[in-house]
Amino acid sequence: MTTQAEPQVTYRMSIDGQARESSSGEVIEVRDKFDGALLGTIPAGTAEDAQEALDAAPDGARAWAATPAHRRAAVLKAAAAQVRVDRDVLSAMLSAENGKTIANARLEIDTTARILEGFAEEGLRLFGQTVPLDIQEGLESDLMLTVREPLGVMVGIVPFNFPAELYAHKVGAALAAGNAMIVKPPEDDPIVTMMLTEILHRAGVPHAALQVVTGYGHIVGQHLSSSPDIAAVTFTGSTEVGAIIAANAGRNIVRAFLELSGNDAFIVCDDADLDAAVEQAIAGRVYANGQVCVATKRIMVVRSRYDEFLERLRVRVAALRTGDQRDEATDVGPLISVAAARTVEAQIAASVEQGARLLVGGTRDGAFIAPALLEIDTRVGIATDEEIFGPVFSVLSVGDLDEAIDLANASRFGLNAAVFTSDVTRAIQAGRRIQAGIVSINGGNAYRPDVAAFGGYKKSGIGREGLGYTLDEFSQVKSIVLRGV
Ligand code: NAD
C-alpha cells in the first residue's frame, strides 16, 4: 500500500493543565488503517505521567463539583454544539484512524454530540427525595432529605471500536454528575478523543477536571485503575482486561463499572419476516466492520426456514464490498490492525477445523477480512464461546425457539439479543427468558437507544450505561436526617 504525504501532527496529553509529552519521550504513531499514512503521534505515557494526573485530579474534582449544575450543563451543551460544527473533521479523523466507513463515523460523531447534550440535561435532574419518617414506628417526628453527590475522581478507559461515542458516555456522564475524569484513550485510534477533550476544555471544563493520559493499557491503564486514590473506574473493553481492572479496583474498594465482551444471539423463528431478518443480520454484522460488542455473532435459524435464510444471506454477504473506508460505496473497511485480522483469520480456521463449513469469503489481505459466511453447529464457537471481532456471519440451524434460547443462554456472555417472530406472545416470552441486557424483537443486535439501560449479564459486564442510568452510578446518595421536626 502507498503512503501519502505524512503530516507530522504531535498530539499531547493534558495533565495538570499542561499539554505534555511523555516523561520517557516515547511516542506511539497513529496511522490510517487503509493506507498506513501517518495521522499523528501521541505520547506513550508512563506510570509517572499517570501519577501526576492522579495527583492533580482532586483539585479538579473540588472545583468542578463546586460549579453550579446549570453551568456544568451549559458547558457540556456548548461542547456538543461544537462537535456538531466540527462534524466533518471529527468524522474524517475517526474513519481514518479506526478504519470504520465514513458513514459509520458520521453516525458515531452525531451520537457523540447527542450523548454529551443528553447528559447535560440529565445533570439538571439529579434530584433527591424528601422522606417523612413516620413510616417507621419510633421515628414519627423525623424527616429525611436525600441529595446526590459526585463520586470524586474517576478514571475512564476507552476501547478502540467506538472511541468517540464511548468517550461521551463516560466523560459526559462523569462531568454532568460533577466528577473529575482522567481518560485513557485506546492506543490504536486515540486522536478523536484528543480532539473531543480540546473541545470540552474550550467549552469551559477546567483542565484539572478533565485530563488525558495516552499510552499503553498495561502501563497507563494499569496504573490509573490500580490507584487507591480514585473513587471509580469506568471501563469498556474485553472481558479479559475487565477482570484485571475489577481485581485492581477490588483491592482498593474502588467502584468498577465494566462494559465487556459479547457473543450475541440472533434468533430467526419459523414465522419471521425473512427480508427484515436478513437485512438486520447484515446491518448488525458489518457495522464498524464487525468490531462491535453487540454485533450479530451467532445467527440461529429454525430448521423450516434455514435453507431459505442461508441462501438469501449468502447472496448478500457475497455482494458486500470491502475497500477504502472513505469511499461511500464501501460496506466493510480494514480492521483496527493486521494483528486483529490475523486473530479473526485464525478463529475462522479453528472453526473449520471443528467442523464449520466456510461458504463465502474469510480470506485475509493485510487488515482486511473478506466478509465470511460460516455454517456452524453446536460443536463450533458455542462450545468455545469465543467472541469473533470481525465481519464473520456464523449461522446454525435449530429445532425451535426453545433450543435457540437454551443455546443463547449457554454463553458465558449476555449483552444483547435479537428475536425475529410475528407472534407477540412468543416475542415477549423470549424477551423474558434470554439472559441479556437488551432483547430486540424484529430488530438487530447493534441496537442502543441513548436512554436504554445498556450493559451485560454474566461475563459481559457490571453496571448499566445510558442517559437514564449512568448518573445514578456516577453519583452517590447522602441522607440528611432532621430529628424532631
Ligand atoms: P481491550 O480490553 O484490549 O482494551 C480496552 C482498553 O483497555 C484500551 O484502552 C486498552 O489500552 C486498555 N487496557 C489494556 N490492558 C489494560 C490493563 N492491564 N489495565 C488497564 N487498561 C488496559 O479491548 P479493545 O480491543 O479495545 O475493545 C474490544 C473489546 O471491547 C471487545 O471485547 C468488545 O466486545 C468490548 N466492547 C464492549 C462494549 C460494551 O459496551 N460492553 C463496547 C465496546 C467494546
Coordinates of C-alpha atoms and ligand atoms in Angstrom, one line a residue:
M1 CA 0.0 0.0 0.0
T2 CA 1.2 3.5 -0.7
T3 CA 2.0 6.1 2.0
Q4 CA 0.7 9.6 1.3
A5 CA 2.5 12.8 2.3
E6 CA 3.0 12.4 6.0
P7 CA 1.8 15.4 8.1
Q8 CA 3.6 15.4 11.4
V9 CA 1.0 16.3 14.0
T10 CA 2.1 15.8 17.6
Y11 CA -0.8 15.4 20.0
R12 CA 0.0 15.9 23.6
M13 CA -1.5 14.7 26.9
S14 CA -3.4 17.0 29.1
I15 CA -2.0 16.7 32.6
D16 CA -2.5 19.2 35.4
G17 CA -3.4 21.9 33.0
Q18 CA -0.4 21.4 30.7
A19 CA 0.0 20.0 27.2
R20 CA 2.5 17.3 27.9
E21 CA 4.8 14.8 26.2
S22 CA 5.6 11.5 27.8
S23 CA 8.3 11.7 30.5
S24 CA 10.0 8.9 28.6
G25 CA 10.0 10.9 25.4
E26 CA 8.4 7.9 23.6
V27 CA 5.5 8.3 21.2
I28 CA 3.0 6.0 19.5
E29 CA 2.4 6.5 15.8
V30 CA -1.3 6.6 14.8
R31 CA -1.8 5.6 11.2
D32 CA -4.6 5.5 8.6
K33 CA -5.9 1.9 8.8
F34 CA -6.3 1.7 5.0
D35 CA -3.1 3.2 3.5
G36 CA -0.9 3.4 6.5
A37 CA -0.4 7.2 6.2
L38 CA 0.8 8.8 9.4
L39 CA -2.0 10.8 11.0
G40 CA -0.1 11.9 14.1
T41 CA 1.7 10.7 17.2
I42 CA 0.6 10.5 20.8
P43 CA 2.8 10.3 23.8
A44 CA 3.4 6.8 25.2
G45 CA 2.7 7.9 28.7
T46 CA 4.4 6.4 31.7
A47 CA 3.2 5.4 35.2
E48 CA 4.8 8.6 36.4
D49 CA 2.8 10.7 34.0
A50 CA -0.4 8.8 35.1
Q51 CA 0.5 9.5 38.7
E52 CA 0.9 13.3 38.0
A53 CA -2.7 13.3 36.6
L54 CA -3.9 11.4 39.7
D55 CA -2.2 13.9 42.0
A56 CA -3.7 16.9 40.1
A57 CA -7.2 15.4 39.9
P58 CA -8.6 16.1 43.4
D59 CA -8.3 19.9 42.9
G60 CA -10.2 19.5 39.6
A61 CA -12.8 17.4 41.3
R62 CA -13.3 20.0 44.0
A63 CA -13.5 22.9 41.5
W64 CA -15.9 21.1 39.2
A65 CA -18.2 19.8 42.0
A66 CA -18.4 23.4 43.3
T67 CA -19.5 24.7 39.8
P68 CA -23.3 25.1 39.7
A69 CA -25.1 22.3 37.8
H70 CA -26.7 24.8 35.4
R71 CA -23.2 26.0 34.5
R72 CA -21.9 22.4 34.1
A73 CA -24.8 21.7 31.8
A74 CA -24.2 24.8 29.7
V75 CA -20.5 23.8 29.2
L76 CA -21.5 20.3 28.1
K77 CA -24.1 21.7 25.7
A78 CA -21.6 24.2 24.2
A79 CA -19.2 21.3 23.7
A80 CA -22.0 19.2 22.0
A81 CA -22.7 22.2 19.7
Q82 CA -19.1 22.4 18.8
V83 CA -18.9 18.7 18.0
R84 CA -21.8 19.3 15.5
V85 CA -19.8 22.2 14.0
D86 CA -16.7 20.0 13.7
R87 CA -18.7 17.0 12.4
D88 CA -16.8 16.6 9.1
V89 CA -13.3 16.9 10.6
L90 CA -14.1 14.6 13.5
S91 CA -15.7 12.0 11.3
A92 CA -12.9 12.1 8.8
M93 CA -10.3 11.5 11.5
L94 CA -12.3 8.8 13.2
S95 CA -12.8 7.0 9.9
A96 CA -9.1 7.3 9.0
E97 CA -7.7 6.2 12.4
N98 CA -10.3 3.5 13.1
G99 CA -11.0 2.1 9.6
K100 CA -14.8 2.3 10.0
T101 CA -16.7 3.6 7.0
I102 CA -17.2 7.3 6.8
A103 CA -20.9 6.8 7.1
N104 CA -20.4 4.8 10.3
A105 CA -18.0 7.5 11.6
R106 CA -20.6 10.3 10.9
L107 CA -23.2 8.3 12.8
E108 CA -20.8 8.0 15.7
I109 CA -20.0 11.7 15.8
D110 CA -23.7 12.6 15.7
T111 CA -24.3 10.2 18.6
T112 CA -21.3 11.7 20.5
A113 CA -22.9 15.2 20.3
R114 CA -26.3 13.8 21.3
I115 CA -24.9 11.9 24.3
L116 CA -23.0 15.0 25.6
E117 CA -26.1 17.0 25.3
G118 CA -28.3 14.3 26.8
F119 CA -26.0 14.1 29.9
A120 CA -26.1 17.9 30.2
E121 CA -29.9 17.6 30.5
E122 CA -29.7 14.6 32.9
G123 CA -27.3 16.6 35.1
L124 CA -30.1 19.1 35.7
R125 CA -32.3 16.4 37.1
L126 CA -30.1 14.9 39.8
F127 CA -32.7 15.2 42.5
G128 CA -33.0 13.7 45.9
Q129 CA -36.1 12.9 47.9
T130 CA -37.9 14.2 51.0
V131 CA -39.0 11.2 53.1
P132 CA -41.3 11.7 56.1
L133 CA -40.0 9.1 58.5
D134 CA -43.4 8.5 60.2
I135 CA -43.5 5.4 58.1
Q136 CA -41.4 3.7 60.8
E137 CA -42.5 3.4 64.4
G138 CA -40.5 5.5 66.8
L139 CA -39.3 8.0 64.1
E140 CA -42.7 9.8 63.8
S141 CA -41.3 13.3 64.1
D142 CA -38.2 12.8 61.9
L143 CA -37.7 13.9 58.3
M144 CA -35.1 12.6 55.8
L145 CA -33.6 14.5 52.9
T146 CA -31.5 12.8 50.3
V147 CA -29.1 14.5 48.0
R148 CA -26.9 13.1 45.2
E149 CA -23.2 13.9 45.4
P150 CA -20.4 13.3 42.9
L151 CA -18.1 10.3 43.5
G152 CA -14.9 12.4 43.1
V153 CA -12.0 11.4 40.8
M154 CA -12.9 8.9 38.1
V155 CA -10.8 7.0 35.6
G156 CA -12.3 6.3 32.1
I157 CA -10.7 3.6 30.0
V158 CA -11.9 3.6 26.3
P159 CA -11.7 0.8 23.7
F160 CA -10.8 1.3 20.1
N161 CA -14.1 0.4 18.5
F162 CA -16.3 3.4 19.4
P163 CA -13.7 5.8 20.8
A164 CA -15.8 9.0 20.4
E165 CA -19.2 7.6 21.4
L166 CA -17.9 5.7 24.5
Y167 CA -15.8 8.7 25.5
A168 CA -19.0 10.7 25.5
H169 CA -20.8 8.1 27.6
K170 CA -18.0 8.1 30.2
V171 CA -16.8 11.7 30.2
G172 CA -20.3 13.3 29.6
A173 CA -21.8 11.4 32.4
A174 CA -18.9 11.9 34.8
L175 CA -18.8 15.6 34.2
A176 CA -22.6 16.1 34.3
A177 CA -22.6 14.5 37.8
G178 CA -19.8 16.8 39.0
N179 CA -16.9 14.4 38.9
A180 CA -13.4 14.8 37.6
M181 CA -12.3 12.4 35.0
I182 CA -8.9 11.1 33.8
V183 CA -9.3 9.4 30.4
K184 CA -7.1 6.7 29.0
P185 CA -7.8 6.6 25.2
P186 CA -7.3 3.5 23.1
E187 CA -3.8 3.3 21.6
D188 CA -4.8 2.5 18.0
D189 CA -7.2 5.4 17.4
P190 CA -6.8 8.0 20.2
I191 CA -6.8 11.2 18.1
V192 CA -10.6 11.7 18.0
T193 CA -10.6 11.5 21.9
M194 CA -7.9 14.2 22.0
M195 CA -9.9 16.4 19.7
L196 CA -13.0 15.9 21.9
T197 CA -11.0 16.8 25.0
E198 CA -9.9 20.0 23.4
I199 CA -13.5 20.9 22.6
L200 CA -14.6 20.3 26.2
H201 CA -11.7 22.4 27.6
R202 CA -12.5 25.2 25.2
A203 CA -16.2 25.0 26.2
G204 CA -15.2 25.6 29.8
V205 CA -14.3 22.3 31.6
P206 CA -11.4 23.1 33.9
H207 CA -8.2 21.3 32.8
A208 CA -7.8 19.5 36.1
A209 CA -11.3 18.2 35.9
L210 CA -10.7 16.5 32.6
Q211 CA -7.2 15.1 32.0
V212 CA -6.0 12.7 29.3
V213 CA -3.1 10.3 29.7
T214 CA -2.3 8.4 26.5
G215 CA -0.3 5.2 26.1
Y216 CA -0.5 1.5 26.5
G217 CA -3.1 -0.2 28.6
H218 CA -0.8 -2.4 30.7
I219 CA 1.2 0.7 31.7
V220 CA -1.1 3.8 31.9
G221 CA -4.4 2.0 32.2
Q222 CA -2.9 -0.4 34.8
H223 CA -1.5 2.5 36.9
L224 CA -4.7 4.6 36.8
S225 CA -7.0 1.7 37.6
S226 CA -4.8 0.4 40.5
S227 CA -4.8 3.7 42.3
P228 CA -6.3 3.7 45.8
D229 CA -7.0 7.4 45.4
I230 CA -9.7 7.2 42.8
A231 CA -13.4 6.9 43.5
A232 CA -14.3 4.8 40.5
V233 CA -13.1 3.4 37.2
T234 CA -15.4 3.0 34.2
F235 CA -14.0 0.6 31.6
T236 CA -15.2 -0.6 28.3
G237 CA -13.3 -3.4 26.6
S238 CA -12.6 -7.1 26.7
T239 CA -13.7 -9.4 29.4
E240 CA -10.0 -10.4 29.9
V241 CA -8.9 -6.9 30.7
G242 CA -12.1 -6.2 32.6
A243 CA -11.1 -9.0 35.0
I244 CA -7.8 -7.2 35.7
I245 CA -9.5 -3.9 36.3
A246 CA -12.0 -5.5 38.6
A247 CA -9.2 -7.1 40.6
N248 CA -7.3 -3.8 40.8
A249 CA -10.4 -1.9 41.9
G250 CA -11.5 -4.6 44.3
R251 CA -8.2 -4.5 46.2
N252 CA -8.7 -0.7 46.8
I253 CA -12.5 -0.8 47.4
V254 CA -13.0 1.4 44.3
R255 CA -16.1 1.2 42.2
A256 CA -15.7 -0.6 38.9
F257 CA -18.2 -0.2 36.1
L258 CA -17.5 -2.7 33.4
E259 CA -18.8 -2.9 29.8
L260 CA -17.3 -6.1 28.4
S261 CA -17.3 -8.6 25.5
G262 CA -20.3 -10.3 23.9
N263 CA -21.4 -13.2 21.7
D264 CA -24.9 -12.1 20.9
A265 CA -27.5 -14.5 19.6
F266 CA -29.7 -13.6 16.7
I267 CA -32.8 -15.9 16.5
V268 CA -35.0 -16.4 13.5
C269 CA -38.3 -18.2 14.2
D270 CA -40.4 -20.1 11.6
D271 CA -42.9 -17.1 11.4
A272 CA -40.2 -14.5 10.9
D273 CA -40.2 -11.8 8.2
L274 CA -37.1 -13.1 6.4
D275 CA -36.5 -9.9 4.4
A276 CA -36.2 -8.0 7.7
A277 CA -34.1 -10.7 9.3
V278 CA -31.6 -10.8 6.5
E279 CA -31.3 -7.0 6.3
Q280 CA -30.8 -6.8 10.1
A281 CA -28.3 -9.6 10.2
I282 CA -26.2 -7.8 7.6
A283 CA -26.5 -4.4 9.3
G284 CA -25.7 -5.9 12.7
R285 CA -22.6 -7.6 11.5
V286 CA -20.9 -5.2 9.1
Y287 CA -21.5 -2.1 11.3
A288 CA -18.0 -0.9 12.3
N289 CA -16.5 -3.7 10.3
G290 CA -17.9 -6.3 12.7
Q291 CA -16.0 -4.9 15.6
V292 CA -19.0 -4.2 17.8
C293 CA -19.6 -5.7 21.3
V294 CA -23.3 -6.1 20.4
A295 CA -22.8 -7.4 16.8
T296 CA -24.8 -10.3 15.5
K297 CA -22.4 -13.0 16.4
R298 CA -24.4 -16.2 16.5
I299 CA -27.3 -16.5 14.0
M300 CA -29.7 -19.3 14.9
V301 CA -32.4 -20.2 12.4
V302 CA -35.3 -22.6 12.9
R303 CA -34.9 -25.6 10.6
S304 CA -38.0 -25.0 8.5
R305 CA -36.7 -21.6 7.3
Y306 CA -33.0 -22.4 7.5
D307 CA -32.2 -23.1 3.8
E308 CA -34.1 -20.1 2.6
F309 CA -32.5 -17.8 5.1
L310 CA -29.0 -19.1 4.5
E311 CA -29.3 -18.7 0.7
R312 CA -30.6 -15.1 1.0
L313 CA -27.8 -14.3 3.4
R314 CA -25.2 -16.0 1.2
V315 CA -26.1 -13.7 -1.7
R316 CA -26.0 -10.6 0.4
V317 CA -22.7 -11.5 2.1
A318 CA -21.0 -12.3 -1.2
A319 CA -22.1 -8.9 -2.5
L320 CA -20.6 -6.9 0.3
R321 CA -17.8 -4.5 -0.8
T322 CA -14.6 -4.1 1.1
G323 CA -12.3 -1.2 0.5
D324 CA -11.2 2.3 1.4
Q325 CA -13.3 3.4 4.4
R326 CA -13.6 6.9 2.8
D327 CA -15.4 5.5 -0.3
E328 CA -19.1 6.0 0.3
A329 CA -19.7 2.7 -1.6
T330 CA -17.6 0.6 0.9
D331 CA -19.5 -1.7 3.2
V332 CA -16.5 -3.1 5.1
G333 CA -13.2 -1.3 5.8
P334 CA -10.0 -2.6 7.3
L335 CA -10.0 -3.9 10.8
I336 CA -8.1 -2.0 13.5
S337 CA -4.8 -3.8 12.8
V338 CA -3.2 -6.6 10.9
A339 CA -2.9 -8.4 14.2
A340 CA -6.7 -8.2 14.8
A341 CA -7.3 -9.5 11.2
R342 CA -4.9 -12.4 11.9
T343 CA -6.9 -13.3 15.0
V344 CA -10.1 -13.4 13.0
E345 CA -8.4 -15.5 10.3
A346 CA -7.2 -17.9 12.9
Q347 CA -10.7 -18.1 14.5
I348 CA -12.2 -18.9 11.1
A349 CA -9.6 -21.6 10.6
A350 CA -10.2 -23.1 14.0
S351 CA -14.0 -23.1 13.4
V352 CA -13.4 -25.0 10.1
E353 CA -11.2 -27.5 12.0
Q354 CA -14.0 -28.0 14.5
G355 CA -16.4 -28.8 11.6
A356 CA -17.8 -25.5 10.3
R357 CA -18.3 -25.0 6.6
L358 CA -16.9 -21.8 5.1
L359 CA -19.4 -20.8 2.4
V360 CA -18.2 -17.3 1.5
G361 CA -15.1 -15.2 2.0
G362 CA -12.9 -15.5 5.1
T363 CA -9.6 -14.7 3.4
R364 CA -7.3 -12.1 4.8
D365 CA -5.4 -9.3 3.0
G366 CA -3.4 -7.2 5.4
A367 CA -6.0 -5.8 7.9
F368 CA -9.0 -6.8 5.6
I369 CA -11.1 -9.9 6.2
A370 CA -13.4 -10.7 3.2
P371 CA -16.9 -10.9 4.8
A372 CA -17.3 -14.6 5.7
L373 CA -20.3 -16.9 5.9
L374 CA -19.7 -19.8 8.2
E375 CA -22.2 -22.6 8.7
I376 CA -21.6 -23.9 12.2
D377 CA -23.2 -26.4 14.6
T378 CA -23.2 -26.7 18.4
R379 CA -19.6 -28.0 18.4
V380 CA -18.3 -24.8 16.9
G381 CA -18.0 -21.4 18.6
I382 CA -20.7 -22.0 21.0
A383 CA -18.7 -24.7 22.7
T384 CA -15.6 -22.4 22.8
D385 CA -17.8 -19.3 23.2
E386 CA -15.2 -17.0 21.7
E387 CA -16.1 -13.6 20.5
I388 CA -15.2 -13.1 16.8
F389 CA -14.4 -9.4 16.3
G390 CA -14.8 -9.0 12.5
P391 CA -17.2 -9.5 9.6
V392 CA -18.0 -13.2 10.1
F393 CA -21.5 -14.5 9.9
S394 CA -21.8 -17.7 11.9
V395 CA -25.1 -19.4 11.2
L396 CA -26.6 -22.6 12.6
S397 CA -29.9 -24.4 12.4
V398 CA -32.0 -25.1 15.5
G399 CA -35.1 -27.2 16.1
D400 CA -37.2 -24.5 17.6
L401 CA -37.2 -21.3 19.7
D402 CA -36.7 -23.2 22.9
E403 CA -33.5 -24.7 21.7
A404 CA -32.3 -21.4 20.4
I405 CA -32.9 -19.7 23.8
D406 CA -31.1 -22.5 25.6
L407 CA -28.1 -22.1 23.2
A408 CA -28.2 -18.3 23.6
N409 CA -28.2 -18.7 27.4
A410 CA -25.4 -21.3 27.3
S411 CA -22.9 -18.5 26.5
R412 CA -20.9 -17.0 29.3
F413 CA -21.8 -13.6 27.8
G414 CA -25.1 -11.7 27.7
L415 CA -25.0 -8.3 26.1
N416 CA -27.8 -8.0 23.6
A417 CA -30.0 -10.5 21.7
A418 CA -32.4 -10.3 18.7
V419 CA -35.5 -12.4 18.0
F420 CA -37.5 -12.4 14.8
T421 CA -41.1 -13.6 15.0
S422 CA -44.6 -12.3 14.2
D423 CA -46.1 -13.8 17.3
V424 CA -46.2 -11.2 20.1
T425 CA -46.6 -13.7 22.9
R426 CA -43.6 -15.7 21.8
A427 CA -41.7 -12.5 21.4
I428 CA -42.3 -11.4 25.0
Q429 CA -41.6 -14.9 26.3
A430 CA -38.3 -15.0 24.5
G431 CA -37.5 -11.5 25.7
R432 CA -38.1 -12.6 29.3
R433 CA -36.1 -15.8 29.1
I434 CA -33.0 -14.6 27.3
Q435 CA -30.2 -13.5 29.6
A436 CA -29.1 -10.3 28.0
G437 CA -29.1 -6.6 28.7
I438 CA -31.3 -5.8 25.7
V439 CA -33.5 -8.2 23.7
S440 CA -34.6 -6.6 20.5
I441 CA -37.7 -8.1 18.8
N442 CA -37.7 -7.9 15.0
G443 CA -34.6 -5.7 15.0
G444 CA -30.8 -6.4 15.1
N445 CA -28.4 -6.7 17.9
A446 CA -26.5 -3.5 17.3
Y447 CA -29.3 -1.5 18.8
R448 CA -28.6 1.1 21.5
P449 CA -31.1 3.8 22.2
D450 CA -29.4 6.6 24.1
V451 CA -31.8 6.1 27.1
A452 CA -31.6 2.3 27.2
A453 CA -30.0 0.6 30.3
F454 CA -27.1 -0.7 28.3
G455 CA -25.0 -3.4 29.9
G456 CA -24.2 -7.0 30.3
Y457 CA -25.5 -10.1 32.1
K458 CA -22.9 -12.6 33.2
K459 CA -19.3 -12.0 31.9
S460 CA -20.4 -9.2 29.7
G461 CA -20.2 -6.7 32.5
I462 CA -21.2 -5.0 35.7
G463 CA -23.4 -1.9 35.7
R464 CA -25.7 -0.1 33.2
E465 CA -24.8 2.8 31.0
G466 CA -27.3 5.1 29.3
L467 CA -28.9 8.6 29.7
G468 CA -31.4 7.4 32.3
Y469 CA -28.9 5.3 34.3
T470 CA -25.3 6.3 34.3
L471 CA -25.7 9.3 36.5
D472 CA -27.2 7.1 39.3
E473 CA -24.0 5.0 39.1
F474 CA -21.6 8.0 38.8
S475 CA -23.0 9.7 41.9
Q476 CA -23.8 8.7 45.5
V477 CA -26.7 9.3 47.7
K478 CA -26.4 11.1 51.0
S479 CA -29.2 11.1 53.6
I480 CA -29.6 14.2 55.9
V481 CA -31.9 13.5 58.7
L482 CA -33.8 16.2 60.7
R483 CA -34.9 14.8 64.1
G484 CA -37.9 16.0 65.9
V485 CA -39.3 18.4 63.4
Ligands
NAD1 P1 -9.2 -4.2 25.3 O1 -9.7 -4.8 26.5 O2 -8.0 -4.8 24.6 O3 -8.7 -2.6 25.6 C1 -9.6 -1.7 26.1 C2 -8.9 -0.6 26.7 O4 -8.2 -1.1 27.9 C3 -7.8 0.1 25.9 O5 -7.7 1.5 26.1 C4 -6.5 -0.6 26.4 O6 -5.4 0.2 26.3 C5 -6.9 -0.7 27.9 N1 -6.1 -1.8 28.6 C6 -5.5 -2.9 28.2 N2 -4.9 -3.6 29.1 C7 -5.1 -2.9 30.3 C8 -4.7 -3.1 31.7 N3 -4.0 -4.1 32.1 N4 -5.2 -2.2 32.6 C9 -5.9 -1.1 32.2 N5 -6.3 -0.9 30.9 C10 -5.9 -1.7 30.0 O7 -10.4 -4.0 24.3 P2 -10.4 -3.5 22.8 O8 -9.8 -4.4 21.9 O9 -10.0 -2.0 22.7 O10 -12.0 -3.5 22.5 C11 -12.7 -4.6 22.1 C12 -13.4 -5.3 23.2 O11 -14.3 -4.4 23.9 C13 -14.4 -6.4 22.7 O12 -14.3 -7.5 23.5 C14 -15.8 -5.7 22.8 O13 -16.8 -6.6 22.9 C15 -15.6 -4.9 24.0 N6 -16.6 -3.8 24.0 C16 -17.6 -3.8 24.9 C17 -18.6 -2.8 24.8 C18 -19.7 -2.8 25.8 O14 -20.4 -1.7 25.9 N7 -20.0 -3.9 26.5 C19 -18.5 -1.8 23.9 C20 -17.4 -1.8 23.0 C21 -16.4 -2.8 23.1

